[in-house]
Tab-separated table of C-alpha atoms in Angstrom:
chain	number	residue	atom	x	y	z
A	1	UNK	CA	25.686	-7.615	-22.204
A	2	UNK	CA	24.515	-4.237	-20.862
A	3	UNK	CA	21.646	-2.319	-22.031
A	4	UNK	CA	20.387	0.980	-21.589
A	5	UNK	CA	16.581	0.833	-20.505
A	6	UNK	CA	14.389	3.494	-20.467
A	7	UNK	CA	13.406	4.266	-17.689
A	8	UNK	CA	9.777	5.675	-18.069
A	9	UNK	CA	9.130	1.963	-19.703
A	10	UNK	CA	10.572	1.060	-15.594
A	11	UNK	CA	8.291	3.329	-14.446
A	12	UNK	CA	5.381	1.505	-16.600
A	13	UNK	CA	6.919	-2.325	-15.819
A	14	UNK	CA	6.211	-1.195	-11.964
A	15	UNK	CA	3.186	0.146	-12.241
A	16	UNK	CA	2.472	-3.605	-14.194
A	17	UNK	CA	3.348	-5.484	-11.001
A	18	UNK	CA	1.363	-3.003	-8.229
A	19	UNK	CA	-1.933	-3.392	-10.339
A	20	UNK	CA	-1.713	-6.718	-10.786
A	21	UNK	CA	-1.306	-7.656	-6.809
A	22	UNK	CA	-3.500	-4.351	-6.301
A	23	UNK	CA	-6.475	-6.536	-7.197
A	24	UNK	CA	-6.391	-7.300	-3.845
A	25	UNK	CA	-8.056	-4.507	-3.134
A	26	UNK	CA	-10.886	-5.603	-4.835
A	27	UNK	CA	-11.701	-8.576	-2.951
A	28	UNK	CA	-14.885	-7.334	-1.363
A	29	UNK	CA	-16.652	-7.459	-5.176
A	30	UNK	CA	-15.669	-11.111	-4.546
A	31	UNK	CA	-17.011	-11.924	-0.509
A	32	UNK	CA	-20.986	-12.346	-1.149
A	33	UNK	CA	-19.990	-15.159	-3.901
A	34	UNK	CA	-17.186	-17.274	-2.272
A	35	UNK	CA	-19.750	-17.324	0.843
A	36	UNK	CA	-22.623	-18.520	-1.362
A	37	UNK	CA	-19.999	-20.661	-3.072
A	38	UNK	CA	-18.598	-22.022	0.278
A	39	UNK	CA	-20.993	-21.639	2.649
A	40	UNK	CA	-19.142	-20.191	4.982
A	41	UNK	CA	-20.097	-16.302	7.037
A	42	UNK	CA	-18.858	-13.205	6.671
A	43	UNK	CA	-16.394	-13.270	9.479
A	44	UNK	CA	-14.512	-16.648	7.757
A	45	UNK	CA	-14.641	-15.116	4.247
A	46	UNK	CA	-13.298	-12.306	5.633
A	47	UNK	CA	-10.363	-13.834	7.428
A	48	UNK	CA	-9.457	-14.729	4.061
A	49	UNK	CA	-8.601	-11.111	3.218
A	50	UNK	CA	-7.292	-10.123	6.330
A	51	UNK	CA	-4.552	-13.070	6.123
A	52	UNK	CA	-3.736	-11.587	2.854
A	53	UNK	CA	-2.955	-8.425	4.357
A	54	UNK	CA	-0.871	-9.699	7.336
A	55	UNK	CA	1.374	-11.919	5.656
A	56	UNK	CA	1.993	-8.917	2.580
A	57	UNK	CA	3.454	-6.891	5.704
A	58	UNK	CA	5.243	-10.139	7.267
A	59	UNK	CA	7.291	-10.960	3.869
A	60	UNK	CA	7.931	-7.562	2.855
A	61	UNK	CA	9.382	-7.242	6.105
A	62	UNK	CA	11.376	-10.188	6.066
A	63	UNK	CA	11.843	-11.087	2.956
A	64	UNK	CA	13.238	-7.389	1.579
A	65	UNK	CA	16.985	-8.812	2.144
A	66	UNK	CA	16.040	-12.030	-0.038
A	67	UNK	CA	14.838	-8.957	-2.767
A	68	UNK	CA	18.035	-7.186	-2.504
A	69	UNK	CA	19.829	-9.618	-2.826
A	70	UNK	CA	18.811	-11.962	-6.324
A	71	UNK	CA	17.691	-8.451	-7.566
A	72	UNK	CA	14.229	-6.993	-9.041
A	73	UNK	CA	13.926	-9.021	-12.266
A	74	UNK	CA	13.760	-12.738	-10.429
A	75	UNK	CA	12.496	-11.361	-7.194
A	76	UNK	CA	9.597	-10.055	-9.510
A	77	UNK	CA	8.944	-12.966	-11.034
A	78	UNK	CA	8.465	-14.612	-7.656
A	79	UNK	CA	5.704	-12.218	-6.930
A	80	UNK	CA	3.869	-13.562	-10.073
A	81	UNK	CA	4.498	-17.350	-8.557
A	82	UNK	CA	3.309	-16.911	-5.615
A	83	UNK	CA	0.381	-14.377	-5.965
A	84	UNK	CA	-0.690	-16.577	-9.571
A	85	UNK	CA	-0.450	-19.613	-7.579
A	86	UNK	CA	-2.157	-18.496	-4.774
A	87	UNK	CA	-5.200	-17.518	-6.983
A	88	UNK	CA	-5.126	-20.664	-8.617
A	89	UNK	CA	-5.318	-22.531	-5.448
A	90	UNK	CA	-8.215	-20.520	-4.581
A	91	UNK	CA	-10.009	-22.002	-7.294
A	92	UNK	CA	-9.195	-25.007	-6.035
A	93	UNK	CA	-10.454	-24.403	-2.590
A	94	UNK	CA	-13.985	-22.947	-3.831
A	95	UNK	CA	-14.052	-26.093	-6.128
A	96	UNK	CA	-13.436	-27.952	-2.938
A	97	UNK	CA	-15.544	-25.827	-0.586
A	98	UNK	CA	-12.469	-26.094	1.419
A	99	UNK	CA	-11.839	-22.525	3.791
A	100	UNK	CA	-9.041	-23.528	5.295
A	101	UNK	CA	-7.284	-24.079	2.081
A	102	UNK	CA	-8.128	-20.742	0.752
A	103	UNK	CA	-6.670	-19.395	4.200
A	104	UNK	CA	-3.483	-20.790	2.598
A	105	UNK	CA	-3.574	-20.521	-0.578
A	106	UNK	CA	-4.538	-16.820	-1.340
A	107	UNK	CA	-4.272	-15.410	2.522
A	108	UNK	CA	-0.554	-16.690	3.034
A	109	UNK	CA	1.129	-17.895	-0.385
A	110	UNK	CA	-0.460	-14.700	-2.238
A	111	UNK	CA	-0.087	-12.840	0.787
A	112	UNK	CA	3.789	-13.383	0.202
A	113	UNK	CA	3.647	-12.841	-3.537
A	114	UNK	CA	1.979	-9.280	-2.182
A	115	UNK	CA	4.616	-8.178	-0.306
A	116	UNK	CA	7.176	-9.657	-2.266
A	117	UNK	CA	5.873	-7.923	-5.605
A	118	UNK	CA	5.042	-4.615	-3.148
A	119	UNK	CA	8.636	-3.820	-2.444
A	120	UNK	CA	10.094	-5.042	-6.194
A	121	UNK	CA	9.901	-1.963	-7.931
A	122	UNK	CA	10.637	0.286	-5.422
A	123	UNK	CA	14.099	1.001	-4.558
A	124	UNK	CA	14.973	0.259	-8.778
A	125	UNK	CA	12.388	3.387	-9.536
A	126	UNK	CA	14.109	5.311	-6.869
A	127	UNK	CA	17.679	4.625	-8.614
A	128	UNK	CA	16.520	5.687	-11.719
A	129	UNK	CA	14.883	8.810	-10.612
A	130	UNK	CA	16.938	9.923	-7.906
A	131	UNK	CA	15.739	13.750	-8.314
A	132	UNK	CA	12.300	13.184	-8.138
A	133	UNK	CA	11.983	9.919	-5.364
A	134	UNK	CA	8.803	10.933	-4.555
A	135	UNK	CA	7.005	11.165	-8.552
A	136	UNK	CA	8.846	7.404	-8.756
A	137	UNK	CA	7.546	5.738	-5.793
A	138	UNK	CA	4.246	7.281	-6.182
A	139	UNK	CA	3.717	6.246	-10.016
A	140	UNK	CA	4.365	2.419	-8.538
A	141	UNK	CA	2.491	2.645	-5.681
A	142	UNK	CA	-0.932	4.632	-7.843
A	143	UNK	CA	-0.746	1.221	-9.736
A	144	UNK	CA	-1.424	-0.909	-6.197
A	145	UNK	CA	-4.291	2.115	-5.505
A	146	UNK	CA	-6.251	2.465	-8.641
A	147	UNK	CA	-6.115	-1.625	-9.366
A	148	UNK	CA	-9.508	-1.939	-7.631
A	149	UNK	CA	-11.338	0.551	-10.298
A	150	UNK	CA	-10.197	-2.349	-13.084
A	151	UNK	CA	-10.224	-5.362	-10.860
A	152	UNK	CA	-13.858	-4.786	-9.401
A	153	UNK	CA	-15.589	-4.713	-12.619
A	154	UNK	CA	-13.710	-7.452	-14.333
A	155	UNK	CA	-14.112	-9.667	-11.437
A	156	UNK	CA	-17.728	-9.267	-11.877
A	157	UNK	CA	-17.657	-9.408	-15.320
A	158	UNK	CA	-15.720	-12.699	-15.195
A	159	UNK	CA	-17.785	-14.354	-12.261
A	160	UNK	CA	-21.142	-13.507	-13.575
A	161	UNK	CA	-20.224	-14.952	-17.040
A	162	UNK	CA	-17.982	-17.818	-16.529
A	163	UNK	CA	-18.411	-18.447	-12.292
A	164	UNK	CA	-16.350	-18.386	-9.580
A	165	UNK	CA	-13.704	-20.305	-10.018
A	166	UNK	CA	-13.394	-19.767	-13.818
A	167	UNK	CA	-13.018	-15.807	-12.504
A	168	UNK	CA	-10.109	-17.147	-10.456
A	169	UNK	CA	-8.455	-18.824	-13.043
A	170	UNK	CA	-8.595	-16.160	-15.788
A	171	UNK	CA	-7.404	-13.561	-13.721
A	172	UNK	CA	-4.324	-15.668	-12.680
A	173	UNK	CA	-3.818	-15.910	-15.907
A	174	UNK	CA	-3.777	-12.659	-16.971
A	175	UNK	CA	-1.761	-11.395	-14.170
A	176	UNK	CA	0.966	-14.151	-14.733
A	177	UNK	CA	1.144	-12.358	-18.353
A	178	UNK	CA	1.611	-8.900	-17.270
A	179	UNK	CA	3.469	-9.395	-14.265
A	180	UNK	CA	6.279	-11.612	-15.973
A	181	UNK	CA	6.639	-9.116	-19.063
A	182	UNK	CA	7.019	-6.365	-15.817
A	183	UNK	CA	9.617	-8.449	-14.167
A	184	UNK	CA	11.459	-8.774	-16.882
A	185	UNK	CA	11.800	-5.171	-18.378
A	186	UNK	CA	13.083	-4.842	-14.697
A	187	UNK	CA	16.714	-3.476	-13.861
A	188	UNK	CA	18.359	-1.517	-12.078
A	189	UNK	CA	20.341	1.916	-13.875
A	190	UNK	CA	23.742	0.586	-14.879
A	191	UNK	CA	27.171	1.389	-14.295
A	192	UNK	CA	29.342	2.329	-18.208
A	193	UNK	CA	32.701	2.491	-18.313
A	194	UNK	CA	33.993	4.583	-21.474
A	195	UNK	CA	37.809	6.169	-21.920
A	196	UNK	CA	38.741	4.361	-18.882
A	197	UNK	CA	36.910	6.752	-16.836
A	198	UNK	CA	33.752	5.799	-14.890
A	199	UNK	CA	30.342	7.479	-15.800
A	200	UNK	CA	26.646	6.407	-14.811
A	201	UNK	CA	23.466	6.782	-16.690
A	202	UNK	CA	21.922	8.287	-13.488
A	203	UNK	CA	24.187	10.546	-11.551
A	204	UNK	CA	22.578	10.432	-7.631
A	205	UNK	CA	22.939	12.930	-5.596
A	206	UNK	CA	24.718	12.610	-2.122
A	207	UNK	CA	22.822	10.499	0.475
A	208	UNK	CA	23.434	8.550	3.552
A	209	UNK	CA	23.632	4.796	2.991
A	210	UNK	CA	22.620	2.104	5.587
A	211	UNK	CA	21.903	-1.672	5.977
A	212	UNK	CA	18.601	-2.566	7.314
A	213	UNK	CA	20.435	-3.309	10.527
A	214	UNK	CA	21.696	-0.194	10.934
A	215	UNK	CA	18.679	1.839	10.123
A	216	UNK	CA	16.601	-0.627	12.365
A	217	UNK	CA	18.696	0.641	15.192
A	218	UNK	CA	17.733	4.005	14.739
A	219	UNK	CA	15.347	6.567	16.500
A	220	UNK	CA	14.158	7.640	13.245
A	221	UNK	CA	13.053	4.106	11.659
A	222	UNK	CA	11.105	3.613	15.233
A	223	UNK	CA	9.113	6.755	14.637
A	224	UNK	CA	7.972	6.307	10.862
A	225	UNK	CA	7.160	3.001	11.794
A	226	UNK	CA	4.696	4.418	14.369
A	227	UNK	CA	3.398	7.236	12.278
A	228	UNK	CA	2.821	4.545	9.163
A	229	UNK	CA	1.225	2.398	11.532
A	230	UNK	CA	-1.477	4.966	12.836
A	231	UNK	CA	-2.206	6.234	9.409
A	232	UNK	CA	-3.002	2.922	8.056
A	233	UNK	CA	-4.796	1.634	11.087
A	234	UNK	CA	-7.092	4.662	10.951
A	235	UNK	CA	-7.553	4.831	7.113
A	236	UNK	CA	-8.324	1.195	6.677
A	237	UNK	CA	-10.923	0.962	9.535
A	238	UNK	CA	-12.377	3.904	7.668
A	239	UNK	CA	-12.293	2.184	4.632
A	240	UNK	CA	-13.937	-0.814	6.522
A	241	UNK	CA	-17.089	0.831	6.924
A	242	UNK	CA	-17.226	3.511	5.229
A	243	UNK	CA	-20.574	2.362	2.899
A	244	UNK	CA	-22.485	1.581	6.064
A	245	UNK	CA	-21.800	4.486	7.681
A	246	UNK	CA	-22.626	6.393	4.920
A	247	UNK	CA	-26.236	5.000	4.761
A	248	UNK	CA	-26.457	4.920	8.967
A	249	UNK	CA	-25.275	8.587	9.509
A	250	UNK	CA	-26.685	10.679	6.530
A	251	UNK	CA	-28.839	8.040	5.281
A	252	UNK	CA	-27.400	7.658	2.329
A	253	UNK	CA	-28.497	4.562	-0.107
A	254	UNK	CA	-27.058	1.597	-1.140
A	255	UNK	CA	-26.471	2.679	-4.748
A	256	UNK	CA	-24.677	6.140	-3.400
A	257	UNK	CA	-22.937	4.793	-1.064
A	258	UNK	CA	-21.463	2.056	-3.364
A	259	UNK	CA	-20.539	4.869	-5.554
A	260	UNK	CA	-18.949	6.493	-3.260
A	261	UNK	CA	-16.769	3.256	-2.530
A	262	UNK	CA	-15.899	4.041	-6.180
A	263	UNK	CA	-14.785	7.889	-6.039
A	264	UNK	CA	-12.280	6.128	-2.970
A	265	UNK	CA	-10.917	3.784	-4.977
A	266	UNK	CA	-9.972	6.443	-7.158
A	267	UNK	CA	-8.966	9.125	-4.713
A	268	UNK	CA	-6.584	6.396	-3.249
A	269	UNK	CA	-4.650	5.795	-6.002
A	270	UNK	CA	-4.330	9.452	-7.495
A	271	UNK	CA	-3.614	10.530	-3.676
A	272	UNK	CA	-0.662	8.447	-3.793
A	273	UNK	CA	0.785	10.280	-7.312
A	274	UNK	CA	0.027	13.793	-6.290
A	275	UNK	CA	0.962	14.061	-2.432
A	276	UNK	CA	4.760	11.888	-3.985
A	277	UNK	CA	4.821	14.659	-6.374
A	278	UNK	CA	4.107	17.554	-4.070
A	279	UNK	CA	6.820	15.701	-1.758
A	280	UNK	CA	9.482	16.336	-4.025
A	281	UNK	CA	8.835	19.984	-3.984
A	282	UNK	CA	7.888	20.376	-0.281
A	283	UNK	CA	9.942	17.610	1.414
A	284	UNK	CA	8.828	14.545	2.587
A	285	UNK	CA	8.922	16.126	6.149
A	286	UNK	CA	6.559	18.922	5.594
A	287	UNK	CA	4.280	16.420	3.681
A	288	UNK	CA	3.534	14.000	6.347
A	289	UNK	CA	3.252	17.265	8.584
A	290	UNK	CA	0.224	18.752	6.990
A	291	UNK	CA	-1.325	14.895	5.932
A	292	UNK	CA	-1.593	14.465	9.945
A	293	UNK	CA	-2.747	18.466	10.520
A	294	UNK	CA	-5.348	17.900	7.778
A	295	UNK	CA	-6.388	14.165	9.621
A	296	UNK	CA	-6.802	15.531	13.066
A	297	UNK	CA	-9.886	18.377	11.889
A	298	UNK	CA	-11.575	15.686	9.199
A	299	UNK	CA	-11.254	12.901	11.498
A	300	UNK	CA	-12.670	15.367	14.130
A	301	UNK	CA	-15.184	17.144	12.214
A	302	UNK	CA	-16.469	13.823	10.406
A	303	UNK	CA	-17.306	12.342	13.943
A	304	UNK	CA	-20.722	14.987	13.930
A	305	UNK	CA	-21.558	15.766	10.084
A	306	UNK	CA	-24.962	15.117	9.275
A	307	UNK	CA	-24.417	17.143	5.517
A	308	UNK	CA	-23.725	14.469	2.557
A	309	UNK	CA	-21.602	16.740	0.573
A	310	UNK	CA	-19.640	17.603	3.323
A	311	UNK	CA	-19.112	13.769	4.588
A	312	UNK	CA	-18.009	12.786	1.766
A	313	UNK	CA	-15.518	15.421	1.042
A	314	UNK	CA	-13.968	14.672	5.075
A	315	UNK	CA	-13.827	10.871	3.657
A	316	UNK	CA	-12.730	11.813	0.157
A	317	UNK	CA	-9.775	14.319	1.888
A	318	UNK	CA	-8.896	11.467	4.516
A	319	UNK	CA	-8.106	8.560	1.880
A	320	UNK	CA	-5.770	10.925	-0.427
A	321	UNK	CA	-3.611	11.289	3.062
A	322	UNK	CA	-4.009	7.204	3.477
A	323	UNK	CA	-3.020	6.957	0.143
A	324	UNK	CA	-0.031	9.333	0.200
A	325	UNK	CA	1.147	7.957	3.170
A	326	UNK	CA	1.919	4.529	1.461
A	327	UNK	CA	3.367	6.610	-1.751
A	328	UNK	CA	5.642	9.053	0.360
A	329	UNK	CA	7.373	6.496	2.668
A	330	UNK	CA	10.020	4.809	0.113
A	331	UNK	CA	11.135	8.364	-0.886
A	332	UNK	CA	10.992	9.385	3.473
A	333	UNK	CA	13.514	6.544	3.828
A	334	UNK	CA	15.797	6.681	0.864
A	335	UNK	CA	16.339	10.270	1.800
A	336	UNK	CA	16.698	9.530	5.674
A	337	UNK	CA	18.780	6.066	4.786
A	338	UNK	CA	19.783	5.950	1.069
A	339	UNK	CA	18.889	3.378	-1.471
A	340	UNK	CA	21.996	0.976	-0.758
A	341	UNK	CA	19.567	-1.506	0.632
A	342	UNK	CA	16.163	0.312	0.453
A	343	UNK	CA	13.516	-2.455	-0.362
A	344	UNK	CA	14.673	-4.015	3.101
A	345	UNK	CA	14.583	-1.170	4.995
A	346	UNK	CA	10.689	-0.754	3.256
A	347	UNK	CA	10.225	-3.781	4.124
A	348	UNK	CA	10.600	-4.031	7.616
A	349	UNK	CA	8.291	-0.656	7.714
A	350	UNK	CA	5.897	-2.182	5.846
A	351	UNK	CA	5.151	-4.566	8.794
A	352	UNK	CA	2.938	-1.703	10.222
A	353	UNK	CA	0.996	-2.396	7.142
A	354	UNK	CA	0.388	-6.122	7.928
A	355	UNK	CA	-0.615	-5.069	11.769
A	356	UNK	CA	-2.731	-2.203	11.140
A	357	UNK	CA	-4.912	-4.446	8.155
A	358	UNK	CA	-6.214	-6.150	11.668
A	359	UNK	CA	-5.734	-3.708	14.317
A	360	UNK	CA	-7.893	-0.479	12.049
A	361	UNK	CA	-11.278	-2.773	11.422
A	362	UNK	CA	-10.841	-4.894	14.454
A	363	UNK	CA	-10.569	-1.546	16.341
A	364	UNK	CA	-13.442	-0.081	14.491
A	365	UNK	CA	-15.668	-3.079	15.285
A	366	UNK	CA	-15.190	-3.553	18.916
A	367	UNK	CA	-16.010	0.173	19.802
A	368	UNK	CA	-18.947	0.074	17.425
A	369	UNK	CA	-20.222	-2.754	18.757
A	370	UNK	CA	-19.944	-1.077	22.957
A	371	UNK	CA	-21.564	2.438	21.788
A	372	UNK	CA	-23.834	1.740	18.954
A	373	UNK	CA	-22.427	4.776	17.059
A	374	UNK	CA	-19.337	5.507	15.089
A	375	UNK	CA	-18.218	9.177	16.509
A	376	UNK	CA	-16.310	7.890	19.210
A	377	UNK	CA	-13.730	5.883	17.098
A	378	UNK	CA	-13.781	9.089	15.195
A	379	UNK	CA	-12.398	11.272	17.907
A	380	UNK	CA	-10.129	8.460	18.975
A	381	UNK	CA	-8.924	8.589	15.356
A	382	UNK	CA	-8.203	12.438	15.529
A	383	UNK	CA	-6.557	12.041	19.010
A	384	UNK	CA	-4.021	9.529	17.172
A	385	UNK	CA	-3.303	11.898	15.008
A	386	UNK	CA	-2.347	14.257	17.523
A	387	UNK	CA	0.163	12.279	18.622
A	388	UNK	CA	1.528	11.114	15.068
A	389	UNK	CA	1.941	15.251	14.359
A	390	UNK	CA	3.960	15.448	17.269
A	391	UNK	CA	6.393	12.885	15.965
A	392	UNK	CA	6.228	14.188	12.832
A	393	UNK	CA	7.193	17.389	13.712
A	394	UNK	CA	9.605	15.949	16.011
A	395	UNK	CA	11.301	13.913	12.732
A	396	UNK	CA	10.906	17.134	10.612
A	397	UNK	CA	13.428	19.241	13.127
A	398	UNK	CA	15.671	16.550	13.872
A	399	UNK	CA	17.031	15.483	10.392
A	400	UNK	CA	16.936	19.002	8.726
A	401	UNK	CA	19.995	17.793	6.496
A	402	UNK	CA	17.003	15.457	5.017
A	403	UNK	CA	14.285	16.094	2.681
C-alpha cells in the first residue's frame, strides 16, 4: 500500500541518521579517557578515529550500489547495525583493554555504518526536493556537522557519571532508537496512477541521468573528486590543530581556545545549510568558485596573523567553506549526473573523504614537525587552492547547461 509522506518529516528522518553517526565528530571529548582507560598513547587512540574516517569513505564508495539497490529504509537500518554495534563492541574492547579490537569494532564496522548511513538520505531528499537540491542535501548533511555540539557534552555527561564503557553503551542505545524510527519514515516520493493517466507527487525537472559507471568515466567526476579531496584535506588538518595553534601563535589559553573548538563545531554545521541554500540561488558552480577564492586569501593571510579576533574569523570563514563543501556536492552531482543512481555516484566521491581524514593531519604533522612553525603548511594550503579554483572555474565553463 502506498502512502504519501511528508516530506519535511524526510527532511527531519535524515537529519535523525547524520546526527546520530555525526557523533563521530565528537570523539576527541572521548581520547584522554579511552587512553587512561586502555593505556595506550595518543598516536594508537588516535588511529582509532582515523580508521573510522577511512573506512566511512571506503563503503560509501563501494557500497553506494548495495544502497541503491535494497533502497533507503533497509539500507538505513544497516547504518544503525553497524555503527550501534560498532559502539557496543567498543565497550567491549575498553572492558577488555583490547586496542586492536576497538580498531575493529568502531574504526572499521562503525566506520561502514558511517558511510553507509552518510549516503542514505541523500539522493531520497534530493527526489523529494528536486527545486531546491542544495536546501535538501544541506539540511542532512547540518545534522552530520552540528552532532558534535550535542554529542560532546553528553559524552561527558555520560562518562563522568556512569564511566566509560557505560557512556558507550547508552549512546548505542540511544542512537539505535533514533536512527531506526529515521530509517523507517524513509522513502522515496512515489509514483500515483489516477484516471489512467500517470502523475507524481514531485514533478523533477529535466536532468541528465547516469550509472556510476558512466559518470566514473567522465572528466567531470575526476575533477570534483580532486577539488573535494583538497578541500577536505586542508580543512581537516586545520581542524587537527587548530586549539594548539591557537594558544602557540596568539597565545591564546586553553579555556579560549577550547571555546573556540566550540564556535567550529557550530560554524561547520550551519556552513553546510547556508552555502546549500545560497547554491540553489547561485549555482553550485559559482559556489565552489568563490569557497576556493575566499580559501586562497584566509589560508594565506592566516599563515602571519598575530591579532585574535582576526584569527579566528580566517578559521571561523575557512570551516563554513569545509563545511559547504560536504553540503554542496550531492546537489553538484545530481545536477551534473541526475539522481537515477546518485548515492553511488556520492559514494565513490566520497572516497576523497576517507583519503584526505589521513592525508590533511598526517600532512599537517610532518611539515610541523621539519619547521617548527605552522605558516608554511598554511601557504601550501592557499597554493592548493589555487589550483582547485582553476578546476573549478574550468568545471564552471564547461557544463554551462548545469547548475
Amino acid at each position: 500500500m502506498q502512502q504519501h509522506k511528508n516530506k519535511w518529516l524526510i527532511a527531519l528522518a535524515a537529519i535523525g541518521i547524520h546526527i546520530s553517526i555525526g557523533s563521530v565528530y565528537a570523539w576527541s571529548v572521548l581520547t584522554n579517557p579511552i587512553m587512561e582507560a586502555m593505556g595506550s598513547n595518543l598516536r594508537a587512540t588516535t588511529w582509532v578515529f582515523s580508521i573510522a574516517i577511512l573506512f566511512l569513505g571506503l563503503s560509501a564508495g563501494f557500497l553506494g550500489s548495495y544502497v541503491e539497490k535494497i533502497g533507503p529504509r533497509r539500507s538505513g537500518l544497516t547504518a544503525m547495525c553497524c555503527f550501534c554495534g560498532g559502539m557496543l563492541g567498543t565497550a567491549l574492547a575498553i572492558k577488555l583493554q583490547n586496542i586492536f579490537l576497538m580498531y575493529i569494532c568502531y574504526g572499521v564496522i562503525g566506520g561502514i555504518g558511517l558511510g553507509v548511513g552518510y549516503i542514505t538520505p541523500v539522493s531520497t531528499l534530493v527526489k523529494w526536493f528536486p527545486n531546491n537540491r542544495g536546501l535538501a542535501t544541506g539540511l542532512a548533511i547540518m545534522g552530520f556537522g552540528f552532532a558534535s555540539l550535542i554529542a560532546g557534552p553528553l559524552m561527558q555527561i555520560l562518562t563522568a557519571q556512569y564511566g566509560l564503557v557505560s557512556n558507550f553503551i547508552i549512546l548505542s542505545c540511544i542512537y539505535a532508537v533514533v536512527m531506526t524510527i529515521s530509517a523507517l519514515y524513509l522513502e522515496p516520493p512515489q509514483q500515483v496512477v489516477a484516471d489512467s493517466k500517470e502523475k507524481f507527487i514531485i514533478s523533477t525537472p529535466p536532468t541528465p541521468s547516469y550509472t556510476v559507471q558512466e559518470a566514473m568515466h567522465t572528466w567531470k567526476f575526476a575533477a570534483l573528486w580532486w577539488i573535494f579531496f583538497i578541500n577536505i584535506t586542508c580543512g581537516i588538518g586545520l581542524l587537527a590543530v587548530a586549539s594548539p595553534m591557537a594558544q602557540e601563535i596568539i597565545g591564546m589559553s586553553p579555556l579560549a581556545a577550547a571555546s573556540m573548538v566550540g564556535i567550529i563545531g557550530l560554524l561547520n554545521g550551519g556552513g553546510r545549510i547556508f552555502w546549500s541554500t545560497v547554491s540553489d540561488y547561485i549555482g553550485r558552480r559559482n559556489t565552489y568558485v568563490v569557497f576556493f577564492v575566499i580559501e586562497i586569501f584566509a589560508f594565506y593571510l592566516l599563515a602571519d596573523v598575530t591579532n585574535s579576533l582576526l584569527f579566528q574569523a580566517l578559521i571561523f570563514i575557512i570551516i563554513t567553506c569545509y563545511g559547504g563543501g560536504f553540503s554542496c556536492m550531492p546537489a553538484y552531482l545530481s545536477d551534473l549526473f541526475g539522481t537515477r543512481q546518485l548515492s553511488a555516484i556520492h559514494g565513490r566521491i566520497l572516497t576523497a573523504w576517507g583519503l584526505a581524514g589521513i592525508v590533511g593531519p598526517l600532512l599537517l604533522s610532518l611539515i610541523y614537525e621539519r619547521t617548527h612553525s605552522y605558516s608554511l603548511t598554511l601557504y601550501f594550503f592557499s597554493g592548493c587552492f589555487v589550483l582547485n579554483l582553476i578546476v573549478a572555474v574550468i568545471l564552471k565553463y564547461k557544463t554551462q547547461n548545469r547548475a
